[in-house]
Structures are given as C-alpha cells and as structure tokens.
Tab-separated table of C-alpha atoms in Angstrom:
chain	number	residue	atom	x	y	z
L	1	MET	CA	0.000	0.000	0.000
L	2	LYS	CA	1.309	3.433	-0.957
L	3	GLN	CA	2.058	5.876	1.858
L	4	SER	CA	-0.071	9.036	1.999
L	5	LEU	CA	1.553	12.255	0.863
L	6	ALA	CA	1.315	13.735	4.378
L	7	LEU	CA	3.058	10.700	5.903
L	8	ARG	CA	5.780	10.799	3.244
L	9	PHE	CA	6.293	14.514	3.860
L	10	ASP	CA	6.537	13.998	7.634
L	11	ARG	CA	9.036	11.149	7.207
L	12	ILE	CA	11.174	13.211	4.845
L	13	VAL	CA	11.190	16.214	7.179
L	14	LYS	CA	11.822	14.281	10.406
L	15	GLU	CA	14.138	11.523	9.227
L	16	ASN	CA	15.752	12.451	5.938
L	17	LEU	CA	16.425	16.203	6.041
L	18	PRO	CA	18.907	16.004	8.939
L	19	LYS	CA	20.743	13.157	7.155
L	20	ARG	CA	20.829	15.051	3.858
L	21	SER	CA	22.123	18.154	5.590
L	22	GLU	CA	24.941	16.108	7.153
L	23	MET	CA	25.733	14.580	3.756
L	24	ILE	CA	26.064	18.020	2.172
L	25	ALA	CA	28.464	19.082	4.944
L	26	VAL	CA	30.603	15.994	4.283
L	27	LEU	CA	30.490	16.392	0.489
L	28	LYS	CA	31.501	20.043	0.863
L	29	GLY	CA	34.904	18.785	2.007
L	30	ASN	CA	35.612	17.212	-1.395
L	31	PRO	CA	34.155	19.418	-4.147
L	32	ILE	CA	34.739	19.217	-7.898
L	33	PRO	CA	36.294	22.296	-9.537
L	34	CYS	CA	33.893	23.937	-11.996
L	35	ASN	CA	36.676	24.489	-14.501
L	36	LEU	CA	36.337	20.749	-15.276
L	37	PHE	CA	33.097	21.616	-17.067
L	38	PHE	CA	34.857	24.229	-19.214
L	39	GLU	CA	37.631	21.943	-20.469
L	40	LYS	CA	37.538	21.181	-24.174
L	41	GLY	CA	35.761	17.921	-24.961
L	42	MET	CA	34.021	17.748	-21.593
L	43	GLY	CA	30.556	16.446	-22.243
L	44	VAL	CA	28.217	14.377	-20.122
L	45	LYS	CA	29.917	11.015	-20.831
L	46	THR	CA	33.412	12.289	-20.064
L	47	ILE	CA	32.321	13.987	-16.849
L	48	LEU	CA	30.468	10.847	-15.744
L	49	LYS	CA	33.698	8.868	-16.241
L	50	ARG	CA	35.785	11.468	-14.394
L	51	THR	CA	33.378	11.453	-11.456
L	52	GLY	CA	33.234	7.640	-11.324
L	53	ARG	CA	29.611	7.329	-12.394
L	54	LEU	CA	28.093	5.013	-14.963
L	55	THR	CA	24.920	6.980	-15.669
L	56	ASP	CA	23.371	10.353	-15.026
L	57	PHE	CA	21.101	10.540	-11.984
L	58	LYS	CA	18.338	12.400	-10.172
L	59	GLY	CA	19.669	14.593	-7.423
L	60	ILE	CA	20.749	17.917	-5.997
L	61	TYR	CA	23.750	19.994	-6.964
L	62	CYS	CA	25.405	22.858	-5.100
L	63	PHE	CA	27.750	25.590	-6.302
L	64	ILE	CA	30.384	26.669	-3.792
L	65	GLU	CA	32.138	30.039	-3.916
L	66	GLU	CA	34.982	30.782	-1.509
L	67	GLY	CA	33.928	27.888	0.747
L	68	LYS	CA	30.272	28.971	0.946
L	69	ILE	CA	27.357	27.273	-0.791
L	70	VAL	CA	25.824	29.989	-2.974
L	71	TYR	CA	23.386	28.118	-5.219
L	72	ILE	CA	21.451	24.860	-4.888
L	73	ASP	CA	19.152	23.289	-7.439
L	74	GLU	CA	17.809	19.878	-8.382
L	75	SER	CA	17.527	17.907	-11.590
L	76	SER	CA	16.437	14.577	-12.980
L	77	TYR	CA	19.753	14.511	-14.881
L	78	VAL	CA	22.316	16.262	-12.690
L	79	ILE	CA	25.405	15.985	-14.897
L	80	ARG	CA	23.525	16.984	-18.057
L	81	ARG	CA	22.046	19.940	-16.158
L	82	LEU	CA	25.470	21.046	-14.900
L	83	VAL	CA	26.934	20.903	-18.411
L	84	ARG	CA	24.071	23.115	-19.615
L	85	GLN	CA	24.687	25.586	-16.778
L	86	PHE	CA	28.064	26.251	-18.405
L	87	LYS	CA	27.581	25.460	-22.097
L	88	GLY	CA	23.852	25.862	-22.686
L	89	ASN	CA	22.453	27.635	-25.729
L	90	SER	CA	20.008	29.897	-23.898
L	91	LYS	CA	19.792	32.011	-20.788
L	92	TYR	CA	17.318	29.463	-19.429
L	93	GLN	CA	19.883	26.685	-19.704
L	94	ARG	CA	22.591	28.920	-18.200
L	95	LYS	CA	20.300	29.739	-15.279
L	96	LEU	CA	22.928	30.529	-12.632
L	97	ALA	CA	24.846	32.843	-14.976
L	98	GLN	CA	21.628	34.715	-15.761
L	99	ILE	CA	20.770	35.047	-12.058
L	100	MET	CA	24.256	36.427	-11.392
L	101	VAL	CA	23.876	38.979	-14.205
L	102	ASP	CA	20.474	40.074	-12.900
L	103	LEU	CA	21.794	40.495	-9.343
L	104	HIS	CA	24.914	42.410	-10.388
L	105	GLN	CA	23.219	44.723	-12.908
L	106	GLU	CA	22.251	47.344	-10.329
L	107	SER	CA	25.705	47.757	-8.802
L	108	GLN	CA	27.714	46.829	-11.926
L	109	PRO	CA	25.722	47.820	-15.021
L	110	PHE	CA	28.275	46.306	-17.415
L	111	TYR	CA	28.360	42.887	-15.709
L	112	THR	CA	27.664	40.371	-18.479
L	113	GLU	CA	26.992	36.685	-18.834
L	114	SER	CA	30.640	36.313	-19.835
L	115	ASN	CA	31.640	37.812	-16.458
L	116	ALA	CA	29.277	35.423	-14.690
L	117	LEU	CA	30.657	32.378	-16.513
L	118	LYS	CA	34.223	33.427	-15.617
L	119	ALA	CA	33.172	33.741	-11.974
L	120	MET	CA	31.486	30.335	-12.157
L	121	GLN	CA	34.757	28.799	-13.425
L	122	GLN	CA	36.295	29.715	-10.066
L	123	MET	CA	33.544	27.940	-8.130
L	124	GLN	CA	33.279	24.323	-7.076
L	125	ILE	CA	30.426	21.823	-7.254
L	126	ILE	CA	29.084	19.025	-5.108
L	127	PHE	CA	26.130	16.812	-5.868
L	128	MET	CA	24.073	14.113	-4.213
L	129	ASP	CA	21.788	11.370	-5.549
L	130	LEU	CA	18.153	11.796	-4.555
L	131	PRO	CA	15.905	9.644	-6.759
L	132	ASP	CA	12.615	10.351	-4.955
L	133	ASP	CA	11.002	13.406	-6.595
L	134	LEU	CA	9.195	14.674	-3.496
L	135	GLU	CA	12.224	14.247	-1.247
L	136	ARG	CA	14.474	15.939	-3.808
L	137	GLN	CA	12.220	18.998	-4.047
L	138	ILE	CA	11.735	19.322	-0.283
L	139	THR	CA	15.432	18.814	0.401
L	140	THR	CA	16.422	21.378	-2.231
L	141	LEU	CA	14.210	24.052	-0.726
L	142	TYR	CA	15.308	23.193	2.825
L	143	LEU	CA	19.015	23.391	1.932
L	144	GLN	CA	18.553	26.632	-0.025
L	145	CYS	CA	17.098	28.189	3.121
L	146	GLN	CA	19.566	26.541	5.502
L	147	TYR	CA	22.584	27.846	3.581
L	148	GLU	CA	20.971	31.207	2.729
L	149	CYS	CA	22.225	30.804	-0.824
L	150	ALA	CA	23.157	34.126	-2.389
L	151	TYR	CA	21.900	33.131	-5.843
L	152	ASN	CA	18.663	31.341	-4.935
L	153	ARG	CA	15.725	33.727	-4.970
L	154	PHE	CA	12.241	33.220	-3.561
L	155	VAL	CA	10.537	36.418	-4.721
C-alpha cells in the first residue's frame, strides 16, 4: 500500500532532512572544480567517467564560492544539467549565470553573462543522488534556506 503524501512529507522532514544536511556538509569537504566543465571535450559522458559514475542521476547539486554554498538546485539529470549551466544555448539553460547577471546589474551595469561564466569557473560543485522526486524537491528548498544561498531567490 502506498504511503499518503502527508506521511511521506513527515518522514522526509523528520528523518531524511537532517541526514541530507549532514551529507552536504561531508560532500563540501571534497568538491569538484567547476573548470572541469569548461575543459575542451568535456561532455556528459566524459564527466560521468571522471566522477566515477556510470549513468546520469536524479539529485541535488550545489555551487560553492569561496567555501560557501551559494546556489542549490535539483535535476532529474544532474550531470547533463550542470553541463548546460556552463555550455547551454540559452539564458534558461545557463540559469545561474543569468541570475548572477540580474543580481549584479544594479551595482555593476556592465556585468555580463561572460563575467558570470568566468566567476562560475572559479567555483566548485558538489552533488548528491536523490531519486525520490518529493524528497528531492523538499530537500532542495530546505538546503537553499539553511545555507541562505546568495543566488537562490524566492521572490
């Protein structure tokens, strides 16, 4: 019998969120440099090999800048999504870069997507498998709030 949504939510909040938060703290100690994603010939398959994975996966990814988590998001295909953050063809695929441009425009009117991508190259990434859709969405929102991510916006 399938668990009710309310029971699943309660279990995720009470049991899983503290564990996921601890996992992020541990993963933060061994991040992947973002410049890996900018190297020539770095596509999904190559990055999967370099990170010791056989396939892409559902999960959460976090960008780290100067030791602080600044952006957290989730995807059904984490590695593919990360590649698009750097090499996507539209501002919607390069979501973090676009957010950075929007936030810097007021204080630095000439801050461009190129500036944002250069700044992203200096960042690091961690990611975590989370195959359950509900848990992934709840955990993402919880961690965004917990880390007060500079580039996640709720307005």
